[in-house]
Amino acid sequence: MVDKYQTSIFNDVLGPVMTGPSSSHTAGPGRIGLMVGALMEDVTLIDIRFPEKSSYKATYIGQGSGRAFVGGILGYEITCEEFKNSFAMAEEKGVEVKFSFLPDIPMPHPNTAYIHLSNGHDEVSATTFSVGGGAVEIVEICGTKVLLKGDAHLLAVISGAEKTDNETCCENILRERGIPFEKLTDQEGKLSLYHIFSKPAEGLLKILRQNMEARVRYIPPVMPVEDTRDGTAPFCSAAELQDFLRENPMELWEAAVYYEAQRSGWTKEQVIAYAEMLLDTMEESIQEGLQVKPDEKGLWKISAGEIYEATKEKKTFDIGVLNYAPAYATAIMENNNNAGKVCAGPTAGSCGVLGGMLFSMQRTMDCSREKMMQALLVAGLVGVFISEQATFAAEVAACQAENGSASSMAADAAAYLLEGTVQQVLNSAGIALQNLMGLICDPLAGCTVVPCITRNSVAIANAVVSANLAVGGYDPMIPFDQCVQAMLAVGKLLPRELRCTSLGGICATPAGEEIDRRFREQQPVGM
């Protein structure tokens, strides 16, 4: 088992870079599939079971959870072309795929999936959670308790009834070759799991297999930042950040770089380069989204291009720095829903917020690329404090955890661009979160379209107003950390019908129910 996980800006807040439409229900399942699929070669059966009341019930079709699990298990990365065509690829390879929703299996997390794989002579089972924003947890493999988050190089030794000799043999071979390792399992069972800190050299797996009566499999990391076990986060809350800055004066963006460098072991240059790549991805997503063509047969109207032209022709209200934010945010979200490549920040359901705001500001304020990158990192820092104390998962705390968190992060970035003090920047994040407290998650037909797209634009407007209030001198009274904790508490008070199940809110209206019916009639069987 591993120690308490510490949030990474790039693993858990700004990202993943992914194929849409959902970080929880597309990227998360894809990453889970990659990890579980690595445990078996030549899979012929994929059998995935969900608790009857899990959020997958509403989303595994509309948000592509089913194809994401299958794509990952078949070995496709969450950004490659084959990933979104995984059902066809499975059929081509002769792989049988089954999904079922069962009332009598436990649901320790709203995004629980039980995966069973077979190749005709070997079997693998796993219990998995997609915990929000593309973050994942695998908590059981072949009956053995584990806690895997996708950030480590792992060796899995799957034995028969007796595993002691295999463990001894594996550990002796690793020691003989000077390979540092940490054993992650400590109970009887079929599985022995080792963290080996780097990709195994060519030939190691062959040597292990030749000397052991067991299946030996390598599970690569699926997260961009790997766990080196050397990194320690210097602070994990807004209050701790303020204490740190009193002792170590620096700019907020520099504190973000320092945090991620200490947490990940990356150099300052690597952190900045990765942030610049994320900014590039957001810009590319805007351009691709503005080119998405309407589908006359689809249920959803494509509108980003029209909004952009109306703004350009001054047919809409002049809202200053936000003039192009609605068009850009909608473009990112429509690209996301078209299975295009996006940067979720912190989730795919809110992926238009940061990009829409920053690139609208660049166009109207002439912000430098460097300043935008710095603001993005500052937003990531506030996201760390939300991740550490609450959640980004709408299944746990509704849309306040997605668009609410994204708006809070964007407010933080906006106040930074206004050159607010550290306290004003944190106040702006708190104001934004207070304003959207209690926001429910009610996606029509389980898709990340209505009302998700328009809430991205509203989240941007809320962010900018919150930044203006904070830098102007408004005191929200409640410290940011306590706002985050309140958001989680509110989320737990909301009924499950209002937390990404498509059972409440606008989904429960006659029109919403009719859209759901029509959507499901259009989907291929087995999706």
Short mmCIF file of C-alpha atoms in Angstrom, two decimals:
data_model
loop_
_atom_site.label_atom_id
_atom_site.label_comp_id
_atom_site.label_asym_id
_atom_site.label_seq_id
_atom_site.Cartn_x
_atom_site.Cartn_y
_atom_site.Cartn_z
CA MET A 1 0.00 0.00 0.00
CA VAL A 2 1.17 3.57 -0.63
CA ASP A 3 1.34 6.57 1.67
CA LYS A 4 -1.05 9.52 1.40
CA TYR A 5 -1.00 10.80 -2.13
CA GLN A 6 -0.09 14.46 -2.63
CA THR A 7 -1.74 16.37 -5.45
CA SER A 8 0.28 17.11 -8.58
CA ILE A 9 -0.67 20.19 -10.58
CA PHE A 10 -0.24 18.27 -13.83
CA ASN A 11 -1.58 14.88 -12.77
CA ASP A 12 -4.65 16.08 -10.92
CA VAL A 13 -5.49 19.71 -11.72
CA LEU A 14 -4.31 20.97 -15.14
CA GLY A 15 -5.09 18.01 -17.34
CA PRO A 16 -5.37 15.43 -18.59
CA VAL A 17 -4.74 16.14 -22.23
CA MET A 18 -7.34 13.76 -23.56
CA THR A 19 -9.95 12.77 -26.11
CA GLY A 20 -13.34 14.07 -24.96
CA PRO A 21 -15.94 14.21 -23.67
CA SER A 22 -15.42 13.50 -19.93
CA SER A 23 -12.41 13.34 -17.63
CA SER A 24 -14.25 11.21 -15.05
CA HIS A 25 -16.08 9.01 -17.55
CA THR A 26 -13.77 8.93 -20.58
CA ALA A 27 -10.16 9.71 -19.59
CA GLY A 28 -10.44 7.98 -16.19
CA PRO A 29 -11.85 4.72 -17.61
CA GLY A 30 -9.28 4.87 -20.43
CA ARG A 31 -6.44 5.11 -17.93
CA ILE A 32 -7.94 2.35 -15.79
CA GLY A 33 -8.24 0.19 -18.88
CA LEU A 34 -4.58 0.73 -19.80
CA MET A 35 -3.46 -0.36 -16.34
CA VAL A 36 -5.75 -3.39 -16.01
CA GLY A 37 -5.18 -4.39 -19.63
CA ALA A 38 -1.43 -4.46 -19.01
CA LEU A 39 -2.01 -7.41 -16.68
CA MET A 40 -3.02 -9.72 -19.53
CA GLU A 41 -2.03 -10.35 -23.13
CA ASP A 42 -4.25 -11.68 -25.91
CA VAL A 43 -7.50 -10.77 -24.15
CA THR A 44 -10.55 -12.51 -25.60
CA LEU A 45 -13.19 -11.42 -23.05
CA ILE A 46 -13.79 -8.05 -21.40
CA ASP A 47 -16.55 -8.25 -18.78
CA ILE A 48 -17.23 -4.99 -16.91
CA ARG A 49 -19.81 -4.78 -14.14
CA PHE A 50 -21.14 -1.63 -12.51
CA PRO A 51 -23.31 -1.15 -9.40
CA GLU A 52 -26.88 -0.43 -10.45
CA LYS A 53 -26.83 3.06 -8.88
CA SER A 54 -23.38 4.10 -10.09
CA SER A 55 -22.99 7.25 -12.16
CA TYR A 56 -21.85 5.08 -15.08
CA LYS A 57 -25.51 4.11 -15.51
CA ALA A 58 -26.18 7.56 -16.94
CA THR A 59 -22.85 8.22 -18.64
CA TYR A 60 -21.31 5.07 -20.08
CA ILE A 61 -23.06 5.75 -23.40
CA GLY A 62 -23.25 9.55 -23.61
CA GLN A 63 -19.76 10.17 -22.20
CA GLY A 64 -18.14 7.16 -23.81
CA SER A 65 -17.21 5.25 -20.64
CA GLY A 66 -17.77 1.89 -22.31
CA ARG A 67 -15.55 2.55 -25.30
CA ALA A 68 -12.97 4.18 -23.02
CA PHE A 69 -12.59 1.10 -20.81
CA VAL A 70 -12.33 -1.12 -23.89
CA GLY A 71 -9.89 1.21 -25.65
CA GLY A 72 -7.59 1.28 -22.65
CA ILE A 73 -7.71 -2.47 -22.15
CA LEU A 74 -6.77 -2.93 -25.81
CA GLY A 75 -3.74 -0.71 -25.20
CA TYR A 76 -4.83 2.55 -26.84
CA GLU A 77 -3.77 5.85 -25.25
CA ILE A 78 -6.51 8.36 -24.38
CA THR A 79 -5.49 10.72 -27.22
CA CYS A 80 -4.96 8.27 -30.10
CA GLU A 81 -7.43 7.83 -32.97
CA GLU A 82 -8.17 4.16 -32.25
CA PHE A 83 -9.19 4.99 -28.68
CA LYS A 84 -12.54 6.42 -29.74
CA ASN A 85 -13.15 3.52 -32.16
CA SER A 86 -12.47 0.81 -29.61
CA PHE A 87 -15.66 -1.20 -30.11
CA ALA A 88 -14.84 -1.67 -33.79
CA MET A 89 -11.24 -2.53 -32.89
CA ALA A 90 -12.43 -5.11 -30.33
CA GLU A 91 -14.71 -6.72 -32.91
CA GLU A 92 -11.88 -6.79 -35.43
CA LYS A 93 -9.63 -8.54 -32.89
CA GLY A 94 -12.33 -11.04 -31.92
CA VAL A 95 -12.66 -9.71 -28.35
CA GLU A 96 -16.05 -10.24 -26.68
CA VAL A 97 -17.25 -7.22 -24.67
CA LYS A 98 -19.90 -7.33 -21.93
CA PHE A 99 -21.37 -4.59 -19.71
CA SER A 100 -23.87 -5.12 -16.92
CA PHE A 101 -25.43 -3.10 -14.10
CA LEU A 102 -26.10 -5.18 -11.00
CA PRO A 103 -28.08 -4.28 -7.86
CA ASP A 104 -26.26 -6.64 -5.51
CA ILE A 105 -22.62 -5.48 -5.81
CA PRO A 106 -21.01 -2.86 -3.53
CA MET A 107 -20.58 0.78 -4.61
CA PRO A 108 -17.71 2.22 -2.50
CA HIS A 109 -17.42 5.12 -4.99
CA PRO A 110 -20.02 6.52 -7.45
CA ASN A 111 -17.63 5.65 -10.29
CA THR A 112 -17.00 2.01 -9.31
CA ALA A 113 -16.29 -0.54 -12.02
CA TYR A 114 -15.46 -4.23 -11.58
CA ILE A 115 -13.37 -5.52 -14.47
CA HIS A 116 -12.86 -9.17 -15.42
CA LEU A 117 -10.52 -10.16 -18.25
CA SER A 118 -9.87 -13.58 -19.76
CA ASN A 119 -7.83 -14.99 -22.62
CA GLY A 120 -9.23 -18.52 -22.43
CA HIS A 121 -6.72 -19.91 -19.94
CA ASP A 122 -5.83 -17.02 -17.58
CA GLU A 123 -8.05 -14.52 -15.77
CA VAL A 124 -7.60 -11.12 -14.11
CA SER A 125 -10.04 -9.20 -11.95
CA ALA A 126 -9.85 -5.63 -10.63
CA THR A 127 -11.94 -3.17 -8.61
CA THR A 128 -11.52 0.38 -9.88
CA PHE A 129 -12.60 3.96 -9.20
CA SER A 130 -12.49 7.00 -11.48
CA VAL A 131 -12.21 9.68 -8.82
CA GLY A 132 -12.57 12.89 -10.85
CA GLY A 133 -10.61 15.01 -13.31
CA GLY A 134 -9.03 11.95 -14.92
CA ALA A 135 -7.54 10.72 -11.63
CA VAL A 136 -7.99 7.01 -10.96
CA GLU A 137 -7.61 4.40 -8.26
CA ILE A 138 -7.32 0.63 -8.57
CA VAL A 139 -8.05 -0.80 -5.14
CA GLU A 140 -8.07 -4.57 -5.74
CA ILE A 141 -6.41 -6.93 -8.21
CA CYS A 142 -7.05 -10.68 -8.21
CA GLY A 143 -8.42 -10.52 -4.66
CA THR A 144 -5.45 -8.59 -3.25
CA LYS A 145 -5.94 -5.08 -1.85
CA VAL A 146 -3.83 -2.41 -3.56
CA LEU A 147 -3.93 1.34 -4.07
CA LEU A 148 -2.68 2.29 -7.53
CA LYS A 149 -3.03 5.80 -8.94
CA GLY A 150 -1.32 5.35 -12.28
CA ASP A 151 1.83 7.30 -11.45
CA ALA A 152 4.31 4.45 -11.00
CA HIS A 153 6.29 1.80 -12.89
CA LEU A 154 4.99 -1.49 -11.50
CA LEU A 155 5.84 -5.18 -11.74
CA ALA A 156 2.93 -7.53 -11.11
CA VAL A 157 3.63 -11.18 -10.28
CA ILE A 158 0.44 -13.24 -10.49
CA SER A 159 0.88 -16.71 -9.00
CA GLY A 160 -1.27 -19.74 -8.38
CA ALA A 161 -2.22 -20.85 -4.87
CA GLU A 162 1.32 -20.45 -3.49
CA LYS A 163 3.32 -17.27 -4.15
CA THR A 164 6.14 -17.29 -1.55
CA ASP A 165 8.84 -18.82 -3.78
CA ASN A 166 7.92 -16.52 -6.64
CA GLU A 167 8.22 -13.47 -4.38
CA THR A 168 11.66 -14.53 -3.15
CA CYS A 169 12.85 -15.27 -6.68
CA CYS A 170 11.59 -11.95 -8.05
CA GLU A 171 13.15 -9.91 -5.25
CA ASN A 172 16.49 -11.73 -5.56
CA ILE A 173 16.65 -11.04 -9.30
CA LEU A 174 15.85 -7.36 -8.77
CA ARG A 175 18.54 -7.06 -6.07
CA GLU A 176 21.14 -8.88 -8.18
CA ARG A 177 20.61 -6.37 -10.97
CA GLY A 178 20.70 -3.37 -8.64
CA ILE A 179 17.09 -2.40 -9.38
CA PRO A 180 15.56 -0.39 -6.50
CA PHE A 181 12.08 -1.60 -5.62
CA GLU A 182 9.35 -1.28 -3.05
CA LYS A 183 6.89 -4.07 -2.36
CA LEU A 184 3.31 -2.78 -2.37
CA THR A 185 1.45 -5.90 -1.25
CA ASP A 186 1.70 -7.46 2.19
CA GLN A 187 -1.01 -10.08 2.41
CA GLU A 188 -1.58 -13.62 1.20
CA GLY A 189 -3.08 -13.90 -2.26
CA LYS A 190 -2.25 -14.41 -5.91
CA LEU A 191 -0.67 -11.02 -6.50
CA SER A 192 2.72 -9.60 -5.57
CA LEU A 193 3.19 -6.00 -6.70
CA TYR A 194 6.45 -4.03 -6.86
CA HIS A 195 7.15 -0.34 -7.51
CA ILE A 196 10.41 -0.32 -9.49
CA PHE A 197 10.81 3.49 -10.02
CA SER A 198 11.76 3.27 -13.72
CA LYS A 199 10.86 1.36 -16.86
CA PRO A 200 12.41 -2.14 -16.71
CA ALA A 201 15.41 -2.69 -18.97
CA GLU A 202 14.94 -4.86 -22.03
CA GLY A 203 15.17 -8.51 -21.10
CA LEU A 204 14.26 -8.20 -17.40
CA LEU A 205 10.72 -9.50 -17.89
CA LYS A 206 12.06 -12.42 -19.91
CA ILE A 207 14.52 -13.34 -17.14
CA LEU A 208 11.82 -13.11 -14.47
CA ARG A 209 9.45 -15.29 -16.49
CA GLN A 210 12.12 -17.89 -17.15
CA ASN A 211 12.86 -18.25 -13.44
CA MET A 212 9.36 -18.12 -11.98
CA GLU A 213 6.19 -20.17 -12.19
CA ALA A 214 4.02 -17.10 -12.45
CA ARG A 215 2.72 -14.50 -14.85
CA VAL A 216 4.96 -11.43 -14.73
CA ARG A 217 3.53 -8.23 -16.17
CA TYR A 218 4.76 -4.65 -16.39
CA ILE A 219 2.25 -1.86 -15.70
CA PRO A 220 3.54 1.51 -17.00
CA PRO A 221 2.47 4.84 -15.49
CA VAL A 222 -0.49 6.53 -17.19
CA MET A 223 0.01 9.91 -15.49
CA PRO A 224 2.51 12.51 -16.78
CA VAL A 225 4.19 12.97 -13.39
CA GLU A 226 5.69 9.81 -11.96
CA ASP A 227 6.01 8.95 -8.28
CA THR A 228 9.72 9.01 -7.42
CA ARG A 229 9.07 8.84 -3.67
CA ASP A 230 11.66 11.60 -3.28
CA GLY A 231 9.27 14.51 -3.80
CA THR A 232 7.36 16.20 -1.00
CA ALA A 233 4.86 19.00 -1.45
CA PRO A 234 5.95 22.14 0.45
CA PHE A 235 2.34 23.17 1.25
CA CYS A 236 -1.11 21.70 0.64
CA SER A 237 -3.56 24.49 1.57
CA ALA A 238 -3.99 28.21 1.05
CA ALA A 239 -3.08 28.88 4.68
CA GLU A 240 0.12 26.87 4.33
CA LEU A 241 0.95 28.72 1.10
CA GLN A 242 0.65 32.07 2.88
CA ASP A 243 2.93 30.84 5.70
CA PHE A 244 5.41 29.58 3.10
CA LEU A 245 5.45 32.90 1.23
CA ARG A 246 6.10 34.85 4.43
CA GLU A 247 9.26 32.80 4.92
CA ASN A 248 10.13 32.52 1.21
CA PRO A 249 9.02 35.64 -0.69
CA MET A 250 8.37 34.94 -4.38
CA GLU A 251 5.74 35.50 -7.07
CA LEU A 252 2.67 33.25 -6.97
CA TRP A 253 3.50 31.62 -10.27
CA GLU A 254 7.00 30.92 -8.98
CA ALA A 255 5.44 29.27 -5.91
CA ALA A 256 3.44 27.06 -8.29
CA VAL A 257 6.59 26.09 -10.17
CA TYR A 258 8.40 25.44 -6.89
CA TYR A 259 5.49 23.32 -5.63
CA GLU A 260 5.39 21.09 -8.71
CA ALA A 261 9.17 20.80 -8.92
CA GLN A 262 9.34 19.68 -5.28
CA ARG A 263 6.38 17.35 -5.71
CA SER A 264 7.51 15.78 -8.99
CA GLY A 265 11.29 16.03 -9.02
CA TRP A 266 11.08 17.96 -12.30
CA THR A 267 13.29 20.95 -13.01
CA LYS A 268 11.85 24.47 -13.16
CA GLU A 269 12.35 24.39 -16.93
CA GLN A 270 10.39 21.13 -17.26
CA VAL A 271 7.48 22.52 -15.25
CA ILE A 272 7.31 25.69 -17.37
CA ALA A 273 7.61 23.73 -20.62
CA TYR A 274 4.74 21.43 -19.63
CA ALA A 275 2.54 24.41 -18.71
CA GLU A 276 3.30 25.97 -22.10
CA MET A 277 2.28 22.71 -23.80
CA LEU A 278 -1.05 22.78 -21.95
CA LEU A 279 -1.62 26.37 -23.07
CA ASP A 280 -0.87 25.33 -26.68
CA THR A 281 -3.38 22.48 -26.37
CA MET A 282 -6.08 24.89 -25.16
CA GLU A 283 -5.44 27.20 -28.11
CA GLU A 284 -5.51 24.33 -30.60
CA SER A 285 -8.77 23.13 -29.10
CA ILE A 286 -10.34 26.56 -29.63
CA GLN A 287 -9.31 26.58 -33.28
CA GLU A 288 -10.55 23.03 -33.84
CA GLY A 289 -13.80 23.76 -32.00
CA LEU A 290 -14.54 26.78 -34.17
CA GLN A 291 -14.32 24.44 -37.18
CA VAL A 292 -16.64 21.71 -35.85
CA LYS A 293 -19.39 21.22 -38.44
CA PRO A 294 -23.06 20.90 -37.49
CA ASP A 295 -24.52 17.40 -37.66
CA GLU A 296 -28.05 17.69 -38.99
CA LYS A 297 -28.90 14.26 -37.58
CA GLY A 298 -27.58 15.02 -34.12
CA LEU A 299 -29.54 16.19 -31.10
CA TRP A 300 -27.19 19.06 -30.29
CA LYS A 301 -26.82 22.31 -32.22
CA ILE A 302 -23.20 23.26 -32.95
CA SER A 303 -22.90 26.96 -32.21
CA ALA A 304 -19.32 28.09 -31.42
CA GLY A 305 -18.66 29.37 -34.94
CA GLU A 306 -21.91 31.33 -35.01
CA ILE A 307 -21.21 32.87 -31.59
CA TYR A 308 -17.72 33.83 -32.75
CA GLU A 309 -19.02 35.52 -35.92
CA ALA A 310 -21.77 37.35 -34.00
CA THR A 311 -19.15 38.64 -31.56
CA LYS A 312 -16.80 39.67 -34.37
CA GLU A 313 -19.61 41.54 -36.14
CA LYS A 314 -20.54 43.28 -32.86
CA LYS A 315 -24.02 41.80 -32.77
CA THR A 316 -23.56 40.96 -29.09
CA PHE A 317 -23.02 43.13 -26.01
CA ASP A 318 -19.55 44.53 -25.51
CA ILE A 319 -18.33 42.82 -22.32
CA GLY A 320 -14.72 43.92 -22.54
CA VAL A 321 -12.13 41.28 -21.69
CA LEU A 322 -14.85 38.64 -21.97
CA ASN A 323 -16.01 39.51 -25.49
CA TYR A 324 -14.71 36.28 -27.02
CA ALA A 325 -14.90 34.09 -23.92
CA PRO A 326 -18.34 32.58 -24.70
CA ALA A 327 -17.27 31.66 -28.25
CA TYR A 328 -13.93 30.24 -27.13
CA ALA A 329 -15.35 28.31 -24.18
CA THR A 330 -18.10 26.88 -26.39
CA ALA A 331 -15.54 25.97 -29.06
CA ILE A 332 -13.43 24.02 -26.57
CA MET A 333 -16.48 22.23 -25.17
CA GLU A 334 -17.88 21.39 -28.61
CA ASN A 335 -14.48 20.07 -29.67
CA ASN A 336 -14.50 18.03 -26.46
CA ASN A 337 -17.92 16.58 -27.26
CA ASN A 338 -16.78 15.82 -30.80
CA ALA A 339 -14.09 13.55 -29.29
CA GLY A 340 -11.43 16.13 -30.09
CA LYS A 341 -8.26 16.69 -28.06
CA VAL A 342 -8.64 19.01 -25.08
CA CYS A 343 -6.88 19.90 -21.86
CA ALA A 344 -9.21 19.28 -18.93
CA GLY A 345 -8.61 21.83 -16.23
CA PRO A 346 -9.66 20.57 -13.80
CA THR A 347 -12.25 18.43 -15.65
CA ALA A 348 -13.44 17.90 -19.22
CA GLY A 349 -16.88 19.15 -18.21
CA SER A 350 -15.25 22.49 -17.34
CA CYS A 351 -12.45 22.44 -19.91
CA GLY A 352 -13.64 25.64 -21.61
CA VAL A 353 -13.28 27.85 -18.54
CA LEU A 354 -9.55 28.50 -18.24
CA GLY A 355 -8.83 28.41 -21.97
CA GLY A 356 -11.87 30.51 -22.83
CA MET A 357 -10.97 33.18 -20.31
CA LEU A 358 -7.22 33.34 -20.93
CA PHE A 359 -7.43 33.52 -24.72
CA SER A 360 -10.26 36.06 -24.64
CA MET A 361 -8.09 38.19 -22.34
CA GLN A 362 -5.11 37.75 -24.63
CA ARG A 363 -7.18 39.07 -27.54
CA THR A 364 -8.68 42.04 -25.69
CA MET A 365 -5.90 42.92 -23.22
CA ASP A 366 -2.90 41.86 -25.31
CA CYS A 367 -1.63 39.62 -22.49
CA SER A 368 1.78 38.16 -23.21
CA ARG A 369 2.10 34.42 -23.67
CA GLU A 370 4.45 34.33 -20.68
CA LYS A 371 1.90 36.08 -18.46
CA MET A 372 -0.83 33.65 -19.57
CA MET A 373 1.41 30.70 -18.72
CA GLN A 374 2.06 32.19 -15.30
CA ALA A 375 -1.66 32.74 -14.70
CA LEU A 376 -2.36 29.13 -15.72
CA LEU A 377 0.14 27.88 -13.13
CA VAL A 378 -1.41 30.12 -10.46
CA ALA A 379 -4.79 28.59 -11.31
CA GLY A 380 -3.23 25.15 -10.94
CA LEU A 381 -1.97 26.05 -7.48
CA VAL A 382 -5.47 26.89 -6.25
CA GLY A 383 -6.66 23.65 -7.82
CA VAL A 384 -4.18 21.80 -5.62
CA PHE A 385 -5.89 23.17 -2.52
CA ILE A 386 -9.30 22.09 -3.83
CA SER A 387 -8.02 18.61 -4.69
CA GLU A 388 -6.35 18.18 -1.32
CA GLN A 389 -9.41 19.21 0.69
CA ALA A 390 -12.39 18.30 -1.52
CA THR A 391 -12.95 16.82 -4.99
CA PHE A 392 -13.37 17.61 -8.68
CA ALA A 393 -15.85 14.77 -9.16
CA ALA A 394 -19.40 15.81 -10.04
CA GLU A 395 -20.52 12.31 -9.00
CA VAL A 396 -19.40 13.19 -5.47
CA ALA A 397 -20.16 16.92 -5.15
CA ALA A 398 -22.10 17.93 -8.31
CA CYS A 399 -21.18 20.66 -10.80
CA GLN A 400 -19.94 22.99 -8.05
CA ALA A 401 -16.93 20.64 -7.94
CA GLU A 402 -16.37 20.97 -11.71
CA ASN A 403 -17.45 24.37 -13.02
CA GLY A 404 -17.37 25.78 -9.49
CA SER A 405 -13.76 24.69 -9.06
CA ALA A 406 -12.81 25.81 -12.57
CA SER A 407 -14.38 29.23 -11.92
CA SER A 408 -12.48 29.49 -8.64
CA MET A 409 -9.22 28.67 -10.43
CA ALA A 410 -10.00 31.13 -13.22
CA ALA A 411 -10.82 33.87 -10.69
CA ASP A 412 -7.46 33.23 -9.10
CA ALA A 413 -5.74 33.57 -12.48
CA ALA A 414 -7.71 36.73 -13.32
CA ALA A 415 -6.80 38.41 -10.02
CA TYR A 416 -3.16 37.51 -10.67
CA LEU A 417 -3.36 39.19 -14.09
CA LEU A 418 -4.73 42.28 -12.30
CA GLU A 419 -1.61 42.17 -10.10
CA GLY A 420 -3.62 41.56 -6.95
CA THR A 421 -1.93 40.72 -3.68
CA VAL A 422 -1.71 37.11 -2.53
CA GLN A 423 -4.66 37.69 -0.20
CA GLN A 424 -6.71 39.28 -2.98
CA VAL A 425 -5.93 36.40 -5.34
CA LEU A 426 -7.10 33.87 -2.75
CA ASN A 427 -10.13 36.02 -1.92
CA SER A 428 -11.15 36.04 -5.59
CA ALA A 429 -10.99 32.23 -5.66
CA GLY A 430 -13.12 32.06 -2.52
CA ILE A 431 -15.72 34.51 -3.84
CA ALA A 432 -16.09 32.52 -7.06
CA LEU A 433 -16.59 29.28 -5.13
CA GLN A 434 -19.14 30.91 -2.82
CA ASN A 435 -21.11 32.19 -5.80
CA LEU A 436 -21.54 28.73 -7.34
CA MET A 437 -21.98 26.81 -4.08
CA GLY A 438 -24.62 24.13 -4.52
CA LEU A 439 -24.53 24.04 -8.34
CA ILE A 440 -26.05 20.71 -9.36
CA CYS A 441 -24.91 18.31 -12.10
CA ASP A 442 -27.78 17.38 -14.45
CA PRO A 443 -26.37 16.53 -17.92
CA LEU A 444 -29.09 15.80 -20.48
CA ALA A 445 -28.89 12.19 -21.70
CA GLY A 446 -25.71 11.76 -19.66
CA CYS A 447 -23.77 13.86 -22.20
CA THR A 448 -21.39 16.76 -21.51
CA VAL A 449 -23.42 19.20 -23.60
CA VAL A 450 -26.54 20.73 -21.98
CA PRO A 451 -26.24 22.55 -19.59
CA CYS A 452 -22.50 21.91 -19.31
CA ILE A 453 -21.44 24.13 -22.23
CA THR A 454 -23.25 27.28 -21.09
CA ARG A 455 -22.11 26.79 -17.50
CA ASN A 456 -18.52 27.10 -18.73
CA SER A 457 -19.23 30.62 -19.99
CA VAL A 458 -21.09 31.52 -16.79
CA ALA A 459 -18.13 30.21 -14.78
CA ILE A 460 -15.84 32.59 -16.70
CA ALA A 461 -18.08 35.59 -16.06
CA ASN A 462 -18.26 34.65 -12.39
CA ALA A 463 -14.47 34.39 -12.27
CA VAL A 464 -13.87 37.86 -13.70
CA VAL A 465 -16.51 39.50 -11.49
CA SER A 466 -15.01 37.75 -8.46
CA ALA A 467 -11.52 38.98 -9.37
CA ASN A 468 -12.81 42.54 -9.75
CA LEU A 469 -14.52 42.37 -6.36
CA ALA A 470 -11.45 40.97 -4.60
CA VAL A 471 -8.90 43.32 -6.16
CA GLY A 472 -11.34 46.17 -5.62
CA GLY A 473 -11.29 45.48 -1.89
CA TYR A 474 -14.23 43.16 -1.12
CA ASP A 475 -13.61 40.77 1.79
CA PRO A 476 -15.46 37.42 1.43
CA MET A 477 -15.00 36.83 5.19
CA ILE A 478 -14.55 33.06 4.86
CA PRO A 479 -10.96 31.84 4.25
CA PHE A 480 -10.50 30.01 0.97
CA ASP A 481 -9.71 26.66 2.59
CA GLN A 482 -12.97 26.80 4.52
CA CYS A 483 -14.88 27.62 1.32
CA VAL A 484 -13.43 24.47 -0.23
CA GLN A 485 -14.41 22.38 2.78
CA ALA A 486 -17.92 23.86 2.68
CA MET A 487 -18.23 22.96 -1.00
CA LEU A 488 -17.48 19.31 -0.23
CA ALA A 489 -19.93 19.31 2.68
CA VAL A 490 -22.66 20.76 0.46
CA GLY A 491 -21.93 18.15 -2.19
CA LYS A 492 -22.42 15.36 0.32
CA LEU A 493 -25.78 16.86 1.32
CA LEU A 494 -27.08 16.87 -2.24
CA PRO A 495 -29.20 13.85 -3.24
CA ARG A 496 -27.64 11.47 -5.79
CA GLU A 497 -30.28 12.57 -8.33
CA LEU A 498 -28.44 15.92 -8.52
CA ARG A 499 -24.93 14.46 -8.82
CA CYS A 500 -24.33 13.36 -12.43
CA THR A 501 -26.98 10.64 -12.59
CA SER A 502 -29.27 12.42 -15.08
CA LEU A 503 -32.17 11.77 -12.72
CA GLY A 504 -32.88 15.33 -11.55
CA GLY A 505 -32.74 18.97 -12.55
CA ILE A 506 -33.50 19.65 -16.23
CA CYS A 507 -33.10 15.92 -16.95
CA ALA A 508 -36.36 15.26 -15.09
CA THR A 509 -38.38 17.70 -17.23
CA PRO A 510 -40.64 16.28 -19.99
CA ALA A 511 -38.33 17.74 -22.64
CA GLY A 512 -35.27 16.32 -20.87
CA GLU A 513 -36.77 12.85 -20.71
CA GLU A 514 -37.71 13.01 -24.40
CA ILE A 515 -34.14 14.02 -25.35
CA ASP A 516 -32.78 11.12 -23.31
CA ARG A 517 -35.12 8.69 -25.09
CA ARG A 518 -34.20 9.97 -28.55
CA PHE A 519 -30.48 9.92 -27.75
CA ARG A 520 -30.54 6.28 -26.63
CA GLU A 521 -32.49 5.23 -29.70
CA GLN A 522 -29.68 6.65 -31.86
CA GLN A 523 -26.86 4.79 -30.12
CA PRO A 524 -25.55 1.45 -31.38
CA VAL A 525 -26.30 -1.54 -29.17
CA GLY A 526 -23.34 -2.33 -26.91
CA MET A 527 -22.16 1.25 -26.52
#
